[in-house]
Coordinates of C-alpha atoms and ligand atoms in Angstrom, one line a residue:
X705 CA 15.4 -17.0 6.0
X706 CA 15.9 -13.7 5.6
X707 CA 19.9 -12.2 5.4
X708 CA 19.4 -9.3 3.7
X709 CA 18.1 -5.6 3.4
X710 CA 16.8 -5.4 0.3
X711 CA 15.2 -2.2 0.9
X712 CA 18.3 -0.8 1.7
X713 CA 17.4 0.2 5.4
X714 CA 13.9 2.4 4.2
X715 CA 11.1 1.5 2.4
X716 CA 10.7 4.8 0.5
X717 CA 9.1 3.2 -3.2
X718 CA 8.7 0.2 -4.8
X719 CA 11.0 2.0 -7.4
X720 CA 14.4 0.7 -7.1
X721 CA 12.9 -2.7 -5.9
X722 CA 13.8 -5.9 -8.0
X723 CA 11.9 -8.8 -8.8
X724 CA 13.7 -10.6 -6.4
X725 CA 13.4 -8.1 -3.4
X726 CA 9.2 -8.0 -4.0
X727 CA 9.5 -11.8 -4.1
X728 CA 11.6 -12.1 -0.4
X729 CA 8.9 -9.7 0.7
X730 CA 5.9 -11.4 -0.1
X731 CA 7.6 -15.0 0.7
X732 CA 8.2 -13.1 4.4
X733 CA 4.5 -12.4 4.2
X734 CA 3.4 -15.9 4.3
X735 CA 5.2 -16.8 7.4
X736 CA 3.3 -13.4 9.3
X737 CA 0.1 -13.9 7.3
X738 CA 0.4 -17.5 9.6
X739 CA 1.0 -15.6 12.5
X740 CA -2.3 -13.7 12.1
X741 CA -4.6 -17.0 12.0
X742 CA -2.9 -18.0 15.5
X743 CA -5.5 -18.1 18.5
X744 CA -2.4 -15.1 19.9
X745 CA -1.5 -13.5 17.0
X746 CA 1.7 -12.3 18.5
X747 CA 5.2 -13.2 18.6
X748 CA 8.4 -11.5 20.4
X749 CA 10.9 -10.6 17.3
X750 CA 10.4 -6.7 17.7
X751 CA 10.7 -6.5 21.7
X752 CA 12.1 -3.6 22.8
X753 CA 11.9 -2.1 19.5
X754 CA 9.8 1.2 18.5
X755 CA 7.7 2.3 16.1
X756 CA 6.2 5.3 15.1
X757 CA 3.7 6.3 13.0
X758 CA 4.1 10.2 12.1
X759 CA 1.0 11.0 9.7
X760 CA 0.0 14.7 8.1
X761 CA -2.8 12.9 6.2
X762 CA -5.7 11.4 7.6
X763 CA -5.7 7.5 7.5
X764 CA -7.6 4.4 8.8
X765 CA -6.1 1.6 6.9
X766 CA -2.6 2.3 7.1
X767 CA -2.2 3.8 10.2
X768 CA -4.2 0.9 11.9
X769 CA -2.8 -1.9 10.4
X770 CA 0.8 -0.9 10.5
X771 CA -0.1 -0.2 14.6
X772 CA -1.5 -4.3 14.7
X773 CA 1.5 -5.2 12.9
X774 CA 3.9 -3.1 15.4
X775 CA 2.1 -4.7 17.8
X776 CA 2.3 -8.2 16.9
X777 CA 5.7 -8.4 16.6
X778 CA 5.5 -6.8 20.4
X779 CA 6.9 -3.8 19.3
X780 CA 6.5 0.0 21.4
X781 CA 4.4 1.9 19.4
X782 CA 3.7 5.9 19.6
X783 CA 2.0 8.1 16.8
X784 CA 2.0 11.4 15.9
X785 CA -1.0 12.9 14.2
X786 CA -0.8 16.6 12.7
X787 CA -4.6 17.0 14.0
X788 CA -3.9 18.1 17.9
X789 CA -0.1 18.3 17.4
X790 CA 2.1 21.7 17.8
X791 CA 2.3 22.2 13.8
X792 CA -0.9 24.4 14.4
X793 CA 2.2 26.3 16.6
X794 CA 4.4 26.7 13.5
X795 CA 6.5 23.5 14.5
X796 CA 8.5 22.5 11.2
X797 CA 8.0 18.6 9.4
X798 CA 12.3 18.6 10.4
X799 CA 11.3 19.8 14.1
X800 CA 8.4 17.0 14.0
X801 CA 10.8 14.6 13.0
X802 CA 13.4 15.1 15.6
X803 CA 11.1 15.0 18.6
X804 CA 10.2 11.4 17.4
X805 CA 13.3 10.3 16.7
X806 CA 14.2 11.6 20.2
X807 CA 11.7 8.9 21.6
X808 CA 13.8 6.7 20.3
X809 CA 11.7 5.4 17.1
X810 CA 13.6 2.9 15.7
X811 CA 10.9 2.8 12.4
X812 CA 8.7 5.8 11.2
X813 CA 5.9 5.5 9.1
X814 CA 4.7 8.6 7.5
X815 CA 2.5 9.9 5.4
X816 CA 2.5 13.5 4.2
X817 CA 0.8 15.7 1.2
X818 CA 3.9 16.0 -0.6
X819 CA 6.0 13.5 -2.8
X820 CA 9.5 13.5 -1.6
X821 CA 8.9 13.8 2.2
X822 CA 9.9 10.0 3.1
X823 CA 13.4 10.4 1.1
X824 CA 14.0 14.0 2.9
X825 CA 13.0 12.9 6.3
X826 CA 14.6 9.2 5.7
X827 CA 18.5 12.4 5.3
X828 CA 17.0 13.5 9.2
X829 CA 17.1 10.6 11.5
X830 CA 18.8 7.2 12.4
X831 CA 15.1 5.8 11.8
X832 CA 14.1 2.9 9.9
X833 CA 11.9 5.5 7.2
X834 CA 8.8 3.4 5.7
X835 CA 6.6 5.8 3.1
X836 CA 3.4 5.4 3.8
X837 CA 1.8 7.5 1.3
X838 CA 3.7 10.7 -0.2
X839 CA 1.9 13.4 -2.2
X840 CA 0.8 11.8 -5.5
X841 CA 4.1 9.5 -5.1
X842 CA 4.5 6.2 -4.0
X843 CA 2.4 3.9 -1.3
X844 CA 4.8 1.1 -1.5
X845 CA 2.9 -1.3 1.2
X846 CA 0.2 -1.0 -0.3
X847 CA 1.3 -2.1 -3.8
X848 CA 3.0 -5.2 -1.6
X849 CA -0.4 -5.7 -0.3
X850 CA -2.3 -5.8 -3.2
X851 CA 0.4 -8.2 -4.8
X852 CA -0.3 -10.5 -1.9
X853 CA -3.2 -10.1 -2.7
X854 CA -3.3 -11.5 -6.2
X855 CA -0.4 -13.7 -5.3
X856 CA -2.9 -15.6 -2.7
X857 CA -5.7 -16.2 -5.0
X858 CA -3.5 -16.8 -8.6
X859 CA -0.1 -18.2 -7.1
X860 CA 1.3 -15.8 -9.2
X861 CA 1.2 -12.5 -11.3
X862 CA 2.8 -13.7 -14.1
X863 CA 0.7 -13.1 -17.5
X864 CA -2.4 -11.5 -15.5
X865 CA -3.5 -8.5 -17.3
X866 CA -5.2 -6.2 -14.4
X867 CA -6.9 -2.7 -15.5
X868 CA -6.2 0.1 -13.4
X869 CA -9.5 2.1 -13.6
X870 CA -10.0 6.0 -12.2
X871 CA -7.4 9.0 -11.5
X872 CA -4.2 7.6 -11.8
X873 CA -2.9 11.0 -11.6
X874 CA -3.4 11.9 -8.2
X875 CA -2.8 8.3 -7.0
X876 CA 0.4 7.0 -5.1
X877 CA -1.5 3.6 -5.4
X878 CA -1.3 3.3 -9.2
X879 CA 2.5 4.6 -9.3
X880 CA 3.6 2.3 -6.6
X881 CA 1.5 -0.8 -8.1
X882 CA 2.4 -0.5 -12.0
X883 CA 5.6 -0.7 -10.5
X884 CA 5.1 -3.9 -8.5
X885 CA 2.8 -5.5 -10.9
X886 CA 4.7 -5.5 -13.8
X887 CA 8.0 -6.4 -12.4
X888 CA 6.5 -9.6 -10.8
X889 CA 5.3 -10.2 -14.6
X890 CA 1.6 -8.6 -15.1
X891 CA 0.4 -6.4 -17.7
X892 CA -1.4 -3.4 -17.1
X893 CA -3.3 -1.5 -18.7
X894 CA -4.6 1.8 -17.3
X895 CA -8.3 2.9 -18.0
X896 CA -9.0 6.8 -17.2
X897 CA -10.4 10.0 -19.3
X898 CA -7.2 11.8 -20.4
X899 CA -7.3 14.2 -17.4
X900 CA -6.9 11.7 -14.9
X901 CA -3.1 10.4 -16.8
X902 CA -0.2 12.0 -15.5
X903 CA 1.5 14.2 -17.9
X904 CA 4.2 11.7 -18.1
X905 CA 2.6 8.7 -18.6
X906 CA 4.2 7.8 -22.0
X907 CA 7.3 6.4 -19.7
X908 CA 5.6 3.9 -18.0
X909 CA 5.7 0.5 -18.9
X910 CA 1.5 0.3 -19.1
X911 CA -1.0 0.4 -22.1
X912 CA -3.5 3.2 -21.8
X913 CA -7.4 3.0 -23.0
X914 CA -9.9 5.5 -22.3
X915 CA -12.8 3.0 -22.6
X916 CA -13.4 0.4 -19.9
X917 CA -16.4 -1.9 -21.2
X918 CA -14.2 -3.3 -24.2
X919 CA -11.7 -4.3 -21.8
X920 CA -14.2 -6.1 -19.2
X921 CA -14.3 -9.4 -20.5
X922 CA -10.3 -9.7 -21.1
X923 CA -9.3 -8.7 -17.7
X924 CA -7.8 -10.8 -14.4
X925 CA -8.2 -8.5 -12.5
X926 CA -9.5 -4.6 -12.1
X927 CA -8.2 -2.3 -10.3
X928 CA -10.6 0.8 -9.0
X929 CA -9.0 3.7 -7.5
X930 CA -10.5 6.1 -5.0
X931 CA -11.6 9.7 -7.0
X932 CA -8.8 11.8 -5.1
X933 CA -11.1 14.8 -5.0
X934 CA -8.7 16.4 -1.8
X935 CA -6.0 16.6 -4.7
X936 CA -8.3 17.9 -7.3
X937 CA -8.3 21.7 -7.7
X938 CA -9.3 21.9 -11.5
X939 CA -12.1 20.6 -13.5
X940 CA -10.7 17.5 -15.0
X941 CA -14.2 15.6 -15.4
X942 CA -17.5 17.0 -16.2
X943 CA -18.7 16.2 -13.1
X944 CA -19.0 13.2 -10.6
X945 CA -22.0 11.2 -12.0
X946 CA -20.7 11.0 -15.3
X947 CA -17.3 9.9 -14.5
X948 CA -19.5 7.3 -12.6
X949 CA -21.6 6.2 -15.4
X950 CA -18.3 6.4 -17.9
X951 CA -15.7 4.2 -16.0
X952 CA -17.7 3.6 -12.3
X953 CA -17.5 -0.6 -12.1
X954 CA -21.3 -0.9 -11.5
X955 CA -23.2 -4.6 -10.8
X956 CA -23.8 -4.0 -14.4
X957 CA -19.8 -3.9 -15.5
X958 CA -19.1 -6.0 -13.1
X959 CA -20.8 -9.2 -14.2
X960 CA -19.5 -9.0 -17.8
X961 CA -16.2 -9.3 -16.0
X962 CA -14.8 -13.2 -16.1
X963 CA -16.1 -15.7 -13.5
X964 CA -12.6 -15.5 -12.3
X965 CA -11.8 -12.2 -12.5
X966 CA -10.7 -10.0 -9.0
X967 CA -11.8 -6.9 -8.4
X968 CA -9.6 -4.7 -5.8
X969 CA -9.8 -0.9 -4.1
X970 CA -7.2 0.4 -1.7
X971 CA -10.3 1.9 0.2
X972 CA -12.1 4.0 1.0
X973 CA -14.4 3.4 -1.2
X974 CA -16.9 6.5 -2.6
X975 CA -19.7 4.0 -3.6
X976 CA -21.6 5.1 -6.4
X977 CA -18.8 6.7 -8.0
X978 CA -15.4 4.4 -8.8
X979 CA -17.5 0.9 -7.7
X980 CA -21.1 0.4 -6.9
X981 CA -22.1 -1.3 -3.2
X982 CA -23.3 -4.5 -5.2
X983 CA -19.8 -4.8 -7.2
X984 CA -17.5 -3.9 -4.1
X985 CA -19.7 -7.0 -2.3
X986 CA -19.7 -9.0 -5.4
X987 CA -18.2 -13.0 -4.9
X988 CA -14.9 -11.6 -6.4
X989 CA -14.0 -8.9 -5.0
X990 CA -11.1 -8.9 -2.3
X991 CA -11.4 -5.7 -1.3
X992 CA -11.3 -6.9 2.6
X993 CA -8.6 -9.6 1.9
X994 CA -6.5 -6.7 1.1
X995 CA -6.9 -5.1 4.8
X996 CA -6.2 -8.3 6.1
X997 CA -3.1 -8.9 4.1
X998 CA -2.0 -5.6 4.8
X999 CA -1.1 -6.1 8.3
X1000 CA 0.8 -9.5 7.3
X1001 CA 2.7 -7.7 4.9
X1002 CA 3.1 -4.6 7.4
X1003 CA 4.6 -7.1 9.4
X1004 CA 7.1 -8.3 6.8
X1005 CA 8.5 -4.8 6.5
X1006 CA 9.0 -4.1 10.0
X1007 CA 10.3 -7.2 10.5
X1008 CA 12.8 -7.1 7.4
X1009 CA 14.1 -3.4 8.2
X1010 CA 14.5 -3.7 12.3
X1011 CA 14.8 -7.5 12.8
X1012 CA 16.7 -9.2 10.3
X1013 CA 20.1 -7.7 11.5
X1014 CA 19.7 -10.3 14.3
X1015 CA 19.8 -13.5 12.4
X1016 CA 17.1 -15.7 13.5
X1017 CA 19.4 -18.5 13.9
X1018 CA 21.6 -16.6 16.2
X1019 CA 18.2 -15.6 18.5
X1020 CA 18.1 -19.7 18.4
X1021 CA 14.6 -19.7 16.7
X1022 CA 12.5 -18.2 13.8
X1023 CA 11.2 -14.9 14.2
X1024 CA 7.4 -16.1 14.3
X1025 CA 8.7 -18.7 17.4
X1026 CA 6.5 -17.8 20.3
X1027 CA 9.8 -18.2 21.8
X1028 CA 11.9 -17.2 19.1
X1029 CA 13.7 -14.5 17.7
X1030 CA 14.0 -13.0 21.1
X1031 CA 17.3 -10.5 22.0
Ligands
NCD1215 C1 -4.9 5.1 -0.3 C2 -4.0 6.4 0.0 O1 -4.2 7.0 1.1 O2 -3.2 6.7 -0.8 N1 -5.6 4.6 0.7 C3 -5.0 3.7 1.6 O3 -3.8 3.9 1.9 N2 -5.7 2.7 1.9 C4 -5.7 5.4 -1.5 C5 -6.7 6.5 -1.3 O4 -6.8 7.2 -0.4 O5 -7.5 6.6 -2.3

C-alpha cells in the first residue's frame, strides 16, 4: 500500500530518488500494469482530479500514454501544445503556466527545450509538476519505464550489464536511466565516439568504451538512443552513415548479441541509423513492451503524487477497485 510521497510532491528527476523509492514505484506499477489487461481498463482513483499535459516539444509517446494513463484512472484531462497556442503572441512559459494552473490542473506534465524548466515551473503553481523531458536533462518516466521494462523480463536489475549506445550527450534518456539503472544494481557501460559524451562524464558512475562489437557478446541488455539531430548544431560525427556503420546495432550486431540479451529504444526510432528495421523487430527486442509499460508506470506516478493522500483504506478499497478508491 502506498503511504508515502517519495517523490516529494513532483517528479522532477530520477536524481534524488533512492533505491527504495524506484522500487515502491515499479511495485505500484504492477498493480496498474493489471489494470491495463482488464476487458475496461479503467478504475475511479483520480475522479474529479485534473491533469495537464503542457508540452513545448513535440511528442507521441509521452504525451499519449500519460493522456491513457490520466484517463484510466478517470482523471480530467486538458493539454497545451506550443504549436497553435498564444506563445506565437509573445505569451511567457510563467504566463503559460498560470493559465493552466487556473483550470485547475492538479498534475502538469511538461516537456520543454531547456533543462531546469520542470524545477522552475514546479516554484509557479500548486500543481503536482512531473518532467517529462527537459532540455538535455532528465526524462524520469521514462527511465521508470525502461526499468519495468527489464524488471518484467529479468525479475530484477541486479548484476545486468546494459550498454548505452549513441549520443548520450544530448539525451535526457541516458541521464535519467544511468541513474535508475545503477541504483537498482546494473552496470552500465556507455558506448559513443567521444563527441557524443557530455563534457562531464567522468562523474558518473558508468564505464565508457568507444567500441561497441567487443562489448556485444557480454551484454544483457543494449540500450540504443535516438541521434538527437534537433539538438545538434556542430559537427560531432563525420556524418550519418558512418556513425551507422561504427555503433548502428544492425541484424548483423545484433545476432552476436546473447540469446538472452534485450535490446531497448525510447523511440522514435531513425532506422538505418542507431538500430536497423530487422534488429528493432528482432525476437529480443522490447521496444513496444516499453510503450506499453509506459502507460502502467504513467499511471503509478499520477496515482502516487495526486492519490495516495487519500489512503486507500480510508476510500474503503484499493485504488485499482472498480469500486474503490473513490472520494
Ligand atoms: C525521448 C525524448 O523525447 O527524450 N523520446 C521519448 O520520450 N519517447 C527520446 C528521444 O526523443 O530520442
Amino acid at each position: 500500500m502506498v503511504t508515502t510521497k517519495p517523490t516529494n510532491g513532483h517528479l522532477l528527476g530520477i536524481d534524488g530518488m533512492s533505491r527504495s523509492d524506484l522500487e515502491e514505484l515499479l511495485e505500484l506499477t504492477d498493480t496498474f500494469a493489471e489494470v491495463g489487461r482488464r476487458p475496461i481498463p479503467k478504475v475511479p482513483a483520480l475522479r474529479g482530479r485534473t491533469v495537464a499535459t503542457v508540452f513545448f516539444e513535440n511528442s507521441t509517446r509521452t504525451r499519449m500514454s500519460f493522456d491513457t494513463a490520466a484517463r484510466r484512472l478517470s482523471a480530467d484531462t486538458i493539454a497545451f501544445a506550443a504549436g497553435g497556442s498564444s506563445l506565437s503572441k509573445g505569451e511567457s512559459l510563467r504566463d503559460t503556466v498560470e493559465v493552466v494552473s487556473s483550470y485547475g490542473a492538479d498534475a502538469m506534465v511538461i516537456r520543454h527545450p531547456m533543462a531546469g524548466t520542470a524545477h522552475r515551473v514546479a516554484g509557479w503553481t500548486d500543481a503536482a509538476v512531473i518532467n517529462a523531458g527537459d532540455g538535455c536533462h532528465e526524462h524520469p518516466t521514462q527511465a521508470l519505464l525502461d526499468c519495468y521494462t527489464l524488471r518484467e523480463r529479468r525479475g530484477a536489475l541486479d548484476g545486468m550489464r546494459i550498454a548505452i549506445v549513441g549520443d548520450v550527450r544530448h539525451s535526457r534518456v541516458a541521464r535519467s536511466n544511468v541513474l535508475a539503472f545503477t541504483a537498482l544494481g546494473a552496470e552500465v557501460v556507455l558506448v559513443a565516439p567521444a563527441t557524443l559524451l557530455p563534457p562531464a562524464v567522468e562523474g558518473w558512475p558508468v564505464t565508457v568504451a568507444h567500441e561497441l562489437d567487443p562489448l556485444l557478446a557480454g551484454l544483457d541488455a543494449v540500450y540504443l538512443l535516438r541521434m538527437q539531430q534537433e539538438r545538434i548544431t556542430e559537427g560531432l560525427i563525420p556524418s550519418i552513415r558512418e556513425y551507422a556503420a561504427d555503433f548502428g546495432l544492425s541484424a548483423e550486431r545484433a545476432a552476436r548479441l546473447p540469446d538472452d540479451a534485450l535490446i531497448l529504444h525510447p523511440g522514435p526510432t531513425n532506422p538505418g541509423v542507431e538500430i536497423s528495421a530487422v534488429a528493432a523487430a528482432d525476437h529480443r527486442s522490447v521496444i513496444l513492451d516499453q510503450v506499453v509499460h509506459g502507460v502502467s508506470v504513467r499511471m503509478a506516478v499520477l496515482f502516487l503524487l495526486l492519490g495516495s493522500g487519500r489512503s486507500p483504506a480510508s476510500t474503503g478499497g484499493s485504488p485499482t477497485d472498480e469500486e474503490g478508491g473513490r472520494p
